[in-house]
Coordinates of C-alpha atoms in Angstrom, one line a residue:
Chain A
X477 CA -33.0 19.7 -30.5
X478 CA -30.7 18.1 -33.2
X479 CA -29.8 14.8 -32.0
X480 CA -26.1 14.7 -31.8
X481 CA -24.6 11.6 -33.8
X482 CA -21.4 10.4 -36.1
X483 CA -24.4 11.6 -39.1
X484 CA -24.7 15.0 -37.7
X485 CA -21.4 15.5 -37.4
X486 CA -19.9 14.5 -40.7
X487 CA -22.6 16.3 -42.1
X488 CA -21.4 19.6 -40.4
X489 CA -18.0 18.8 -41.4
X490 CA -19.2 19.6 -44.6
X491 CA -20.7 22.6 -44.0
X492 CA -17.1 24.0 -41.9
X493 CA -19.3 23.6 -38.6
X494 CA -21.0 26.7 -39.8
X495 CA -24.6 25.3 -39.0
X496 CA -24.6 23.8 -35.7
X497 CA -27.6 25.1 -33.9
X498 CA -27.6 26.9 -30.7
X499 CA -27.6 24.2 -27.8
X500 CA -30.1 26.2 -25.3
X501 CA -32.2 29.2 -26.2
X502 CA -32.1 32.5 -24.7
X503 CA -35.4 32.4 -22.9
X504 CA -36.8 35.8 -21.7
X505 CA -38.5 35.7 -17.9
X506 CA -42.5 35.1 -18.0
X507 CA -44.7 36.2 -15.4
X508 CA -45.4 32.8 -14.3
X509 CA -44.1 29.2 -14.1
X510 CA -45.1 26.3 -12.2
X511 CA -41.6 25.6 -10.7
X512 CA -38.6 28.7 -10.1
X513 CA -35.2 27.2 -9.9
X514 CA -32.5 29.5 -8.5
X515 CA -29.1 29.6 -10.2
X516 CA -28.1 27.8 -13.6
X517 CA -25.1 25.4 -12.0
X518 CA -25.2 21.6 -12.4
X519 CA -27.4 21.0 -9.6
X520 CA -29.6 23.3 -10.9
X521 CA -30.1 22.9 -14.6
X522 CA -29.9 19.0 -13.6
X523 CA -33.2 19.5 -10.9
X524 CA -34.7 21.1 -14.2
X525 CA -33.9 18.3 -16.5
X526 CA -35.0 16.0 -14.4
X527 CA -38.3 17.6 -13.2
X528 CA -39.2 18.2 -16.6
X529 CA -37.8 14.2 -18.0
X530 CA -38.7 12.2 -15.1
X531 CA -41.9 14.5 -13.6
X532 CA -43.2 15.8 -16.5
X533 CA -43.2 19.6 -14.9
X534 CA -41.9 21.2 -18.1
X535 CA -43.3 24.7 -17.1
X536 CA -40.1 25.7 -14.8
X537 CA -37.4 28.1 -15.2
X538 CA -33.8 28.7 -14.2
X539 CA -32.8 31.9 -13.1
X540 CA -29.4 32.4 -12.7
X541 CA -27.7 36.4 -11.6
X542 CA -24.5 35.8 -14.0
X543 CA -23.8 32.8 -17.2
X544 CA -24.7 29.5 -16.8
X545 CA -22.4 27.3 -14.9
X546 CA -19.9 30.3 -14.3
X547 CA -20.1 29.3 -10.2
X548 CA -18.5 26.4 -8.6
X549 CA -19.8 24.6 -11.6
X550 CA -17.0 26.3 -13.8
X551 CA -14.4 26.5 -11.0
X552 CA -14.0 23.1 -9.1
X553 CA -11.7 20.4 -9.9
X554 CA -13.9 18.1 -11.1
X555 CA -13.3 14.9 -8.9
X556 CA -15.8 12.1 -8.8
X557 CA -16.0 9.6 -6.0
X558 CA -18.1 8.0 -3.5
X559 CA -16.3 6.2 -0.5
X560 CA -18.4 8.3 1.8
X561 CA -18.1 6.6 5.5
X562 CA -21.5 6.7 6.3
X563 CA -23.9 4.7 4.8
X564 CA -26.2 7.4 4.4
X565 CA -23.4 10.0 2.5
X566 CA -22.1 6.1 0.2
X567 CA -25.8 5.4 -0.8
X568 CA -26.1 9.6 -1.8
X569 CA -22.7 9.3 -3.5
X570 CA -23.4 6.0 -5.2
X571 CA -26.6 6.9 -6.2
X572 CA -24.8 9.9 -8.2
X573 CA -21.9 7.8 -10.0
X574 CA -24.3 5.6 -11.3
X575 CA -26.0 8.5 -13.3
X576 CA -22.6 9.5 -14.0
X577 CA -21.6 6.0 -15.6
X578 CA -24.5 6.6 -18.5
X579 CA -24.9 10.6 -18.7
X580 CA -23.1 11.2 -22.0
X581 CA -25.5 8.7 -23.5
X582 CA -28.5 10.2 -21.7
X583 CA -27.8 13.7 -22.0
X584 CA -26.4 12.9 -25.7
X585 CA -24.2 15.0 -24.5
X586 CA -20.1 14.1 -24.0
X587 CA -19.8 15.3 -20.3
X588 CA -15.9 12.9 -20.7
X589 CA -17.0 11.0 -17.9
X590 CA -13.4 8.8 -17.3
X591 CA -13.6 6.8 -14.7
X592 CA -9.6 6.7 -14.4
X593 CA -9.3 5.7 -10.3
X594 CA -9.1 8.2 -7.6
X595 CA -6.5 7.2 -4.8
X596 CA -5.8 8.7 -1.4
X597 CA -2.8 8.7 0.0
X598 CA -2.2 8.0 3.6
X599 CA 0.8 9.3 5.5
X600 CA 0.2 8.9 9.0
X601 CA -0.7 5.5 11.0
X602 CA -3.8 7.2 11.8
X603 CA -4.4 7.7 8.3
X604 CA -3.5 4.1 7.0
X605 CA -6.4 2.8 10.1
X606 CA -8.9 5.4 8.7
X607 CA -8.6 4.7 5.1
X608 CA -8.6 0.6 6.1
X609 CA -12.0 1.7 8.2
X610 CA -13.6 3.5 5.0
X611 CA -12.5 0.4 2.5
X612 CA -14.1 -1.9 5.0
X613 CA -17.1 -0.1 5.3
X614 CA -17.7 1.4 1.5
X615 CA -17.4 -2.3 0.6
X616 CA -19.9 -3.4 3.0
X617 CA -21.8 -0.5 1.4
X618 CA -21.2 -2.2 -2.2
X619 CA -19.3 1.1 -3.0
X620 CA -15.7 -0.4 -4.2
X621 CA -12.7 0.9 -2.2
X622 CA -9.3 -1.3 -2.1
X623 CA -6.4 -0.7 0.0
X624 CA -2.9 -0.2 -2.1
X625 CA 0.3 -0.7 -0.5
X626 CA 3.2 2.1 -1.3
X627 CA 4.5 -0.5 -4.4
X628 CA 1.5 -0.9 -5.3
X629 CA 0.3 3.1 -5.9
X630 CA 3.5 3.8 -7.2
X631 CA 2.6 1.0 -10.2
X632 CA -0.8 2.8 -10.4
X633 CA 0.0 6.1 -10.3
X634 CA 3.9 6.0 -11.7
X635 CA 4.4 9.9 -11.4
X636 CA 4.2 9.7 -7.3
X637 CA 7.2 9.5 -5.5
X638 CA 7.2 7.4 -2.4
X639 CA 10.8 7.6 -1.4
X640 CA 12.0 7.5 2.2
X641 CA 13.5 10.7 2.3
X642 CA 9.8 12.4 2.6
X643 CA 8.6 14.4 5.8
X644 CA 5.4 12.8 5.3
X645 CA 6.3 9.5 3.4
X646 CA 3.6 7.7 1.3
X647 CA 2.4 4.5 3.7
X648 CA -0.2 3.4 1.5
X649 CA -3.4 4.1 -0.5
X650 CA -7.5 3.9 -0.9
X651 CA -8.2 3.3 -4.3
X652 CA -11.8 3.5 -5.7
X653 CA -11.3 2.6 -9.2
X654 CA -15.0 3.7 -10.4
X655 CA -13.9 7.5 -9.2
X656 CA -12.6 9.5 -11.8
X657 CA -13.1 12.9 -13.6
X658 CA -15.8 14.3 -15.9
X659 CA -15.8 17.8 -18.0
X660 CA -17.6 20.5 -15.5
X661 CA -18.6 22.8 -18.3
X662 CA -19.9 20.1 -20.3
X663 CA -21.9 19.1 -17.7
X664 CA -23.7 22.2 -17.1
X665 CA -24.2 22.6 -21.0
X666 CA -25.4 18.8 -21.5
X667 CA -27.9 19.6 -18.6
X668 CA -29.0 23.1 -20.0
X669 CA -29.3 21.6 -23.2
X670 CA -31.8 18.6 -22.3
X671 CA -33.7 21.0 -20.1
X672 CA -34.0 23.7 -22.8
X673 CA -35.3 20.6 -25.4
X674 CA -38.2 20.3 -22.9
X675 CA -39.5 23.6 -22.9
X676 CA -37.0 24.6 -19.5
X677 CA -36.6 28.4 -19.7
X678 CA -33.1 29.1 -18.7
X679 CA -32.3 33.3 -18.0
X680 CA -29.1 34.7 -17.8
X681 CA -28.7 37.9 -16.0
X682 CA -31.3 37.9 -13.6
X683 CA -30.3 38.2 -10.3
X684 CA -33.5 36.8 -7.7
X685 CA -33.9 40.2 -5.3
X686 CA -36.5 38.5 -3.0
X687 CA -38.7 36.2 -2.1
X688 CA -42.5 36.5 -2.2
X689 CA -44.8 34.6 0.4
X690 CA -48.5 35.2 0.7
X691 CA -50.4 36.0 4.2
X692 CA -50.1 32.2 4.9
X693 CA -46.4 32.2 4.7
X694 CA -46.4 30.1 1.5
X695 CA -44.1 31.3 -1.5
X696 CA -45.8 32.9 -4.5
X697 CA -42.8 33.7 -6.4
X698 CA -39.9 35.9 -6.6
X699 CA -38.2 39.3 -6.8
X700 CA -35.9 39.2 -9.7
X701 CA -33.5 42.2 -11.6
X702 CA -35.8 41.5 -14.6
X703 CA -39.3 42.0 -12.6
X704 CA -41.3 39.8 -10.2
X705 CA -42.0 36.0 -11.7
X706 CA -44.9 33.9 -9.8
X707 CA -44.1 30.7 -9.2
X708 CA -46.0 27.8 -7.1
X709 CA -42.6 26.5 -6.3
X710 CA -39.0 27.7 -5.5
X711 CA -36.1 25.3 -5.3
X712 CA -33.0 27.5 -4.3
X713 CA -29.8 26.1 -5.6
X714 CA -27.3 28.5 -4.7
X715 CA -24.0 27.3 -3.2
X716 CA -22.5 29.8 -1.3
X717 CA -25.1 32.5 -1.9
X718 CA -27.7 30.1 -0.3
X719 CA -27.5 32.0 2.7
X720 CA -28.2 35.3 1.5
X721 CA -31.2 33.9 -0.6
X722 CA -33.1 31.9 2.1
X723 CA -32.3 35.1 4.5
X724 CA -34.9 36.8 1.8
X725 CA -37.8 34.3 3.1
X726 CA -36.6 34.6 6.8
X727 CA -35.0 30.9 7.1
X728 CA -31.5 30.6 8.8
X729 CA -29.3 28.2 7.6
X730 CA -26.7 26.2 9.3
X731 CA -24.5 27.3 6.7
X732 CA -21.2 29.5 6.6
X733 CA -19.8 30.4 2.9
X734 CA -15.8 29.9 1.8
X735 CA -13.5 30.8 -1.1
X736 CA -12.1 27.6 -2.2
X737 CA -9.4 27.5 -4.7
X738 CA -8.2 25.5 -7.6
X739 CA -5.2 26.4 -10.2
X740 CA -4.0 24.8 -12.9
X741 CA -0.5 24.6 -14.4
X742 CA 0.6 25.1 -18.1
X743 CA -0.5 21.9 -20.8
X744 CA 1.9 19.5 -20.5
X745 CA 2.3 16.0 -22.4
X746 CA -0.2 13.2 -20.7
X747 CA 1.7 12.4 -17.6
X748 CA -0.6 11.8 -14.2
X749 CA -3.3 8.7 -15.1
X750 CA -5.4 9.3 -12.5
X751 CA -6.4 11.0 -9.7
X752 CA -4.7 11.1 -6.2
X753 CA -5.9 13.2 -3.0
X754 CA -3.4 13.6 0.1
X755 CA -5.3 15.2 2.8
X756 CA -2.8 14.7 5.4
X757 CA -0.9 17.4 3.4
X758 CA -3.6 18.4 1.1
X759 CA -3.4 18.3 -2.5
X760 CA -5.5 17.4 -5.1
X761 CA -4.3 16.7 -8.7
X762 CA -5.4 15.4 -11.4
X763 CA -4.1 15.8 -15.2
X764 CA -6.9 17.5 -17.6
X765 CA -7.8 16.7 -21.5
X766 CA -6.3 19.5 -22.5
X767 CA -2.8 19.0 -20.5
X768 CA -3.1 20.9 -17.3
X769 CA -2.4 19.9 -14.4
X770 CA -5.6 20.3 -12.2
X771 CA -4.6 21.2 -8.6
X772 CA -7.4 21.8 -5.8
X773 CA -6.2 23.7 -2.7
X774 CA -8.4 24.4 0.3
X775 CA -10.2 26.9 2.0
X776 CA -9.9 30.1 3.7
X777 CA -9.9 30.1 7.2
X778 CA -12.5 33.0 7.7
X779 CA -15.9 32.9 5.6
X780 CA -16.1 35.8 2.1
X781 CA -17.8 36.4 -0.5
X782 CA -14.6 37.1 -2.5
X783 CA -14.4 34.4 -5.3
X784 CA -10.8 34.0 -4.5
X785 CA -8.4 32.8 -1.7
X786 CA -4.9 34.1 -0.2
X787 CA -2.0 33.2 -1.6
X788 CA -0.2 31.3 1.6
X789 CA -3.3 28.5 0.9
X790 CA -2.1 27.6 -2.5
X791 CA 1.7 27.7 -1.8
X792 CA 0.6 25.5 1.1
X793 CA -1.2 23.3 -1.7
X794 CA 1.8 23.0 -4.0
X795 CA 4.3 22.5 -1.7
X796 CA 2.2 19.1 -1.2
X797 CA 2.6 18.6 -4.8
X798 CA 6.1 19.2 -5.4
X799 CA 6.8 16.7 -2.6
X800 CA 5.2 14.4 -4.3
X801 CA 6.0 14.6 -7.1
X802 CA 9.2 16.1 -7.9
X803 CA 9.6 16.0 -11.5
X804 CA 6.6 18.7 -11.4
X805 CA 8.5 21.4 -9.4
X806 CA 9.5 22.9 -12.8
X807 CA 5.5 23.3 -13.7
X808 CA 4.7 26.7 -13.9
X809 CA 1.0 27.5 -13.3
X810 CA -1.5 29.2 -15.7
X811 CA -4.3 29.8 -13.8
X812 CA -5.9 30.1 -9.9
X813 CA -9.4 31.3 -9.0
X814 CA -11.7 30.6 -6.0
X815 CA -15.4 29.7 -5.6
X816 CA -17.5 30.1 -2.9
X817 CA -18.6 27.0 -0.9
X818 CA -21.3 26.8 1.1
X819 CA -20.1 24.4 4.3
X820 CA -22.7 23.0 7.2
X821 CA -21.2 21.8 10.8
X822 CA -21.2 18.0 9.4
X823 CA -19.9 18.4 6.2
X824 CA -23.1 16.8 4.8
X825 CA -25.3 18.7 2.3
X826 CA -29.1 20.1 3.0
X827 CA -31.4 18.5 0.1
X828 CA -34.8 19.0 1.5
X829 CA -37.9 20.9 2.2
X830 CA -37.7 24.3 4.3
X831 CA -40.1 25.2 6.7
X832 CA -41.6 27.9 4.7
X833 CA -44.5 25.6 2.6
X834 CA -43.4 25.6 -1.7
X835 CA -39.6 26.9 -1.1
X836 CA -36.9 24.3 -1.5
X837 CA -33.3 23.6 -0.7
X838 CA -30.2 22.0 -2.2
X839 CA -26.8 23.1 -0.4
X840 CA -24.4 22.7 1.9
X841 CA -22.6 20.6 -0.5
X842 CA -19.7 22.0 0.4
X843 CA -15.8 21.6 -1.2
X844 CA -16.9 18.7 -2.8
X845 CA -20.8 19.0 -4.4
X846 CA -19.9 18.5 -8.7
X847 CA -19.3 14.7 -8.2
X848 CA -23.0 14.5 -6.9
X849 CA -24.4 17.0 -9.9
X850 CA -26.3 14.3 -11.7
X851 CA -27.5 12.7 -8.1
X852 CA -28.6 16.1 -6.3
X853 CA -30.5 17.2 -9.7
X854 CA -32.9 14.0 -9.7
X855 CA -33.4 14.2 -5.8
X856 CA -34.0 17.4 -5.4
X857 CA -36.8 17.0 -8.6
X858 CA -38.3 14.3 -7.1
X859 CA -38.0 16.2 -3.6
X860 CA -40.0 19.4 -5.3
X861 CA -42.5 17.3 -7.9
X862 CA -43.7 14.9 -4.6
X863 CA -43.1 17.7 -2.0
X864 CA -41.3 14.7 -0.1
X865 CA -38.0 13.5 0.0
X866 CA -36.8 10.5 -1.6
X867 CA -35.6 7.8 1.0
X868 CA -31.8 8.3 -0.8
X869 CA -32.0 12.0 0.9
X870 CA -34.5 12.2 3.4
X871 CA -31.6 12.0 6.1
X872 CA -30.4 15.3 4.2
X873 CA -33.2 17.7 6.0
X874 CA -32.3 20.7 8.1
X875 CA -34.1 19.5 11.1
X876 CA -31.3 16.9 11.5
X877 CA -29.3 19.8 13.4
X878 CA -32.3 20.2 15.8
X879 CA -32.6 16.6 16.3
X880 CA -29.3 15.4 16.6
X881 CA -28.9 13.2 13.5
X882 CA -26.3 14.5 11.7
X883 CA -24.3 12.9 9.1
X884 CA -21.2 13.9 10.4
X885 CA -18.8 13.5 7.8
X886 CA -16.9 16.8 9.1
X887 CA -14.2 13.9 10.5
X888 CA -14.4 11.0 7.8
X889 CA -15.1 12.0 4.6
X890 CA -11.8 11.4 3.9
X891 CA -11.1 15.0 2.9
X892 CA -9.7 17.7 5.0
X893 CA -12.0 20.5 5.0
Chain B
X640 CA -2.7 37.4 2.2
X641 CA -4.4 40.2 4.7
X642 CA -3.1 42.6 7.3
X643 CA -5.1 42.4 10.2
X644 CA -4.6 44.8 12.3
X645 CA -4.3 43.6 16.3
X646 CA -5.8 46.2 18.7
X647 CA -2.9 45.2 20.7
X648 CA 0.0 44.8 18.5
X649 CA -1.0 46.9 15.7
X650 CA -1.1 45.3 11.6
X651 CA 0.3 42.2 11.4
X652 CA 0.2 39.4 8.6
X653 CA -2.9 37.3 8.7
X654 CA -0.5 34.2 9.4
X655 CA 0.1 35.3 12.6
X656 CA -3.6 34.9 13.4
X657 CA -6.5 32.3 14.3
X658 CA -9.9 32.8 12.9
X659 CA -12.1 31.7 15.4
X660 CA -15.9 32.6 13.9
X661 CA -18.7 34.7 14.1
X662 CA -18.6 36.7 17.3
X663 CA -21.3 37.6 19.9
X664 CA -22.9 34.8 19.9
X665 CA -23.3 34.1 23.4
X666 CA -23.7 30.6 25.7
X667 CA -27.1 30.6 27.2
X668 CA -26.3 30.9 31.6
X669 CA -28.5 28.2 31.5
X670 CA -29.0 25.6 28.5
X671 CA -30.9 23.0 30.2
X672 CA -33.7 26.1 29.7
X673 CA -33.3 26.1 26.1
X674 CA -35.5 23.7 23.8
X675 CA -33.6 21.9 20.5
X676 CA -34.5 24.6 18.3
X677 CA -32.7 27.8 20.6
X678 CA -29.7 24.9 21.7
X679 CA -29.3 23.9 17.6
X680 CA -29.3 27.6 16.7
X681 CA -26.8 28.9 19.9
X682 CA -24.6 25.9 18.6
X683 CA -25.0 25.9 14.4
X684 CA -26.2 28.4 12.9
X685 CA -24.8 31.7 11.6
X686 CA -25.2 34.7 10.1
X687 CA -23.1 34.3 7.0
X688 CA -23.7 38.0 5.7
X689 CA -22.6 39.3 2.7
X690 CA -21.4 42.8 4.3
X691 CA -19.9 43.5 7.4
X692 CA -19.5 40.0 9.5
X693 CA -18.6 40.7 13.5
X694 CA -15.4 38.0 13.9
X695 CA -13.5 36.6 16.7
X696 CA -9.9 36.3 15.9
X697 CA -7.2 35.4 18.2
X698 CA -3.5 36.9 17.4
X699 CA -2.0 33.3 18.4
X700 CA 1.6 33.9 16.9
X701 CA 1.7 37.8 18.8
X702 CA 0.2 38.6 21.8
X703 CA -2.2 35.8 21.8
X704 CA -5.3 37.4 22.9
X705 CA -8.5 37.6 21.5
X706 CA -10.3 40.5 19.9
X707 CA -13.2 41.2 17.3
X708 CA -13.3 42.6 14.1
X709 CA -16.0 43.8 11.9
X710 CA -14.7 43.1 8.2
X711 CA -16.7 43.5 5.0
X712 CA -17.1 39.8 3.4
X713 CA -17.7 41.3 -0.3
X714 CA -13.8 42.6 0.1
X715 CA -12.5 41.4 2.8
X716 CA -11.3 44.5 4.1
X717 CA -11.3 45.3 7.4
X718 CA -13.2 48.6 9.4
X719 CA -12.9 48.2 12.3
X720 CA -11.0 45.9 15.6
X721 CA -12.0 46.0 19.0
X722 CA -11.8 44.0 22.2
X723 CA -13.1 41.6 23.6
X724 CA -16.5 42.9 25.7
X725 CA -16.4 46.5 24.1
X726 CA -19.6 46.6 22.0
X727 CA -20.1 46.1 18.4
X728 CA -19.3 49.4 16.3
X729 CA -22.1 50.8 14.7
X730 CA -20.9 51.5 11.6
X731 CA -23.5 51.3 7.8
X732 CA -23.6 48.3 5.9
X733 CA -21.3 48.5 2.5
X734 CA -22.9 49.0 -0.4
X735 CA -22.4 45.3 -1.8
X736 CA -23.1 46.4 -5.4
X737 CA -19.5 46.8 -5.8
X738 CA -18.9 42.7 -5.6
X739 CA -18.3 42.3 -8.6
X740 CA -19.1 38.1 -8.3

């Protein structure tokens, strides 16, 4: 792997960038590997980095059934937070900006981590009391959260409009000042590239068909578009095809699957400093490197497969953002796509063991699973390596929905789902 | 946007309607009988296919009833409404080769 530095790149200057070497090879299935990984997101080339880095299981590959990181990896809006209510969801989300803070410098990789605020706006009384409960508790979490009033998001975020004339006027704000944005695809690519470097095979085009178990019910390997691959482990990473995978080994999932959306307007000069989320009347926005406005909508009412959502949801979304602010009603926009999410009854992922013996899952994470990329890939490696969880997600199991212990952030994770 | 149509009212725009989840999944007549694992799966989890999905949707802005629909996930196209208590059409899963996710 050629170490990434001001040297290597004046050096390519020189050379016209002709000579940069290819970041991840193009790595052909074997028959065999120690650890399967299914689907090349950020979760999943991240487990792989950090089984290989921090476990020293190099022998693993990634499968992936389209490109690498062309799934929610490639389509969400890249928002990175933590003020979680519960203490369980701050210490999973927490654990995950921390990794964030350093990854360019770990991965040598720029993933254009900018930790530029993210506020939420609250519109309602009920909202202002909510948002005052999460600040109080995420900073008796040690996750930092301050309350803004209207003046006081205004001077942070100068673009918002919190005029009097609103239907739903702006009554104040949560700021966590450590949220921010990163660069999705160069997440997936920093990740892919690390892995790659430690002898990670990562395969394109090989869609996993089924799952192999032996007579005791333990997995053996897997059923791929490219022939069977034996492996001792399977870690299934899939977002909203989770369901359709696990169903190959015979485990239900408390899991139903949504098109989520996201559009982005034509590059404009650098106007919006940061982010800001209004789930009252639910927008997202947030202003990208290259210009565009980033806008996240929501989800279909009715669970698909369809990799995009109905128009009515993103009028709904930029109606928000109009309202807000009105100097962007001229905007046109470039782009809008959908991804599928993969949502459980509490809103809080599934990062655990299954109850067939050597087959793994990380999912559930919902409309909101990139910020925790980094987090999710080292728990889930050090879930598979020590075929236990770590304490940060062993609240994250599938049993909690037999046993009553859910993390129910369905109500307070401060986003409307 | 999709045109759902009502078995009532006939096609109307999917605003008028309330998706209200996967259908016939049926309350036990008696859950103190049931042990965590039957009560946990009755109340979360689902079938989630990718293919034809059996739905509950109510026409809330029409006639307001409730009916069933079988529609196909990969498309979101709809084969087939019926009402509530009529049984599930048989009809073959789609071929979902043609998603082209």
């Amino acid at each position: 792997m050629t170490r990434y530095s001001i040297a290597s790149l004046v050096r390519n200057a020189f050379r016209d960038h002709e000579d940069w070497p290819r970041v991840w090879r193009s790595a052909e299935p074997k028959a065999a590997y120690d650890v399967v990984i299914v689907g090349a997101g950020g979760h999943g080339l991240a487990t792989a980095y950090y089984l290989a880095k921090e476990h020293g299981i190099t022998n693993v590959a990634v499968l992936e059934k389209g490109w690498l990181g062309g799934g929610n990896t490639g389509r969400n809006t890249t928002i990175i937070r933590s003020n979680y209510l519960f203490d369980e969801s701050a210490a999973l989300y927490d654990h995950a900006v921390k990794l964030w803070e350093g990854l360019s410098q770990e991965l040598n990789y720029n993933v254009m981590y900018s930790p530029r605020g993210v506020m939420m706006l609250a519109h309602t009384i009920h909202d202002v009391q909510v948002f005052k409960r999460h600040v109080h508790a995420n900073r008796l979490a040690g996750v930092d959260n301050e309350w803004l009033t209207p003046q006081e998001a205004k001077a942070f975020c100068p673009p918002l409009n919190i005029g009097a004339g609103m239907r739903y006027p702006v009554l104040g704000a949560a700021l966590q000042r450590r949220g921010g944005t990163a660069r999705h695809d160069a997440v997936a690519w920093g990740y892919a590239r690390g892995a790659d470097a430690r002898g990670v095979d990562i395969v394109e085009n090989c869609e996993v068909t089924g799952i192999r178990r032996d007579a005791s019910g333990a997995v053996t390997g897997v059923e791929t578009t490219r022939g069977p691959v034996r492996a001792g482990k399977v870690g299934v990473v899939a977002a909203g095809h989770t369901s359709v995978l696990m169903q190959m080994a015979g485990v239900r999932l408390p899991l139903e699957s949504y098109p989520l959306q996201a559009l982005v307007s034509e590059p404009v000069k650098p106007v919006f400093p940061c982010v800001v989320m209004s789930n009252t009347i639910h927008a997202y926005i947030s202003q990208s490197d290259r210009g565009e406005l980033v806008i996240g909508a929501g989800t279909d009412a009715y669970i698909s497969y369809t990799q995009r959502g109905a128009l009515h949801i993103a009028q709904h979304t930029l109606d928000a953002i109009c309202e807000l602010f009105p100097q962007f009603r001229r905007l046109r926009m470039l782009r809008n796509w959908g991804g599928i999410v993969d949502v459980t009854p509490d809103r809080s992922p599934i990062l655990a063991r299954t109850p067939v013996r050597g087959l793994y899952v990380n999912c559930g994470w919902g409309t909101g699973g990139f910020k925790a990329t980094p987090g999710s890939g080292q728990l889930f490696a050090w879930t598979i390596a020590k075929d236990e969880p770590h304490p940060i997600n062993a609240p994250f199991t599938i049993e909690r929905f037999r046993d009553g212990v859910l993390i129910d952030e369905a109500a307070a994770a401060a986003v409307a789902h | 946007m999709l045109l759902i149509p009502c078995p009532y009212c006939g096609p109307r725009p999917e605003l008028e309607f309330r998706y209200a989840g996967e259908a016939h999944i049926a309350r036990a007549e008696d859950p103190s009988l049931l042990d965590d694992e039957a009560w946990s799966a009755y109340l979360y989890v689902r079938s989630n296919p990718k293919g034809l999905h059996a739905e509950r949707w109510q026409h809330v802005h029409g006639c307001g009833r409730f009916f069933n629909a079988l529609r196909d996930t990969t498309n979101d196209a709809f084969s087939a409404t019926y009402r509530i208590g009529a049984p599930k059409p048989d009809l073959p899963q789609p071929n979902d080769k043609t998603d082209a996710s």
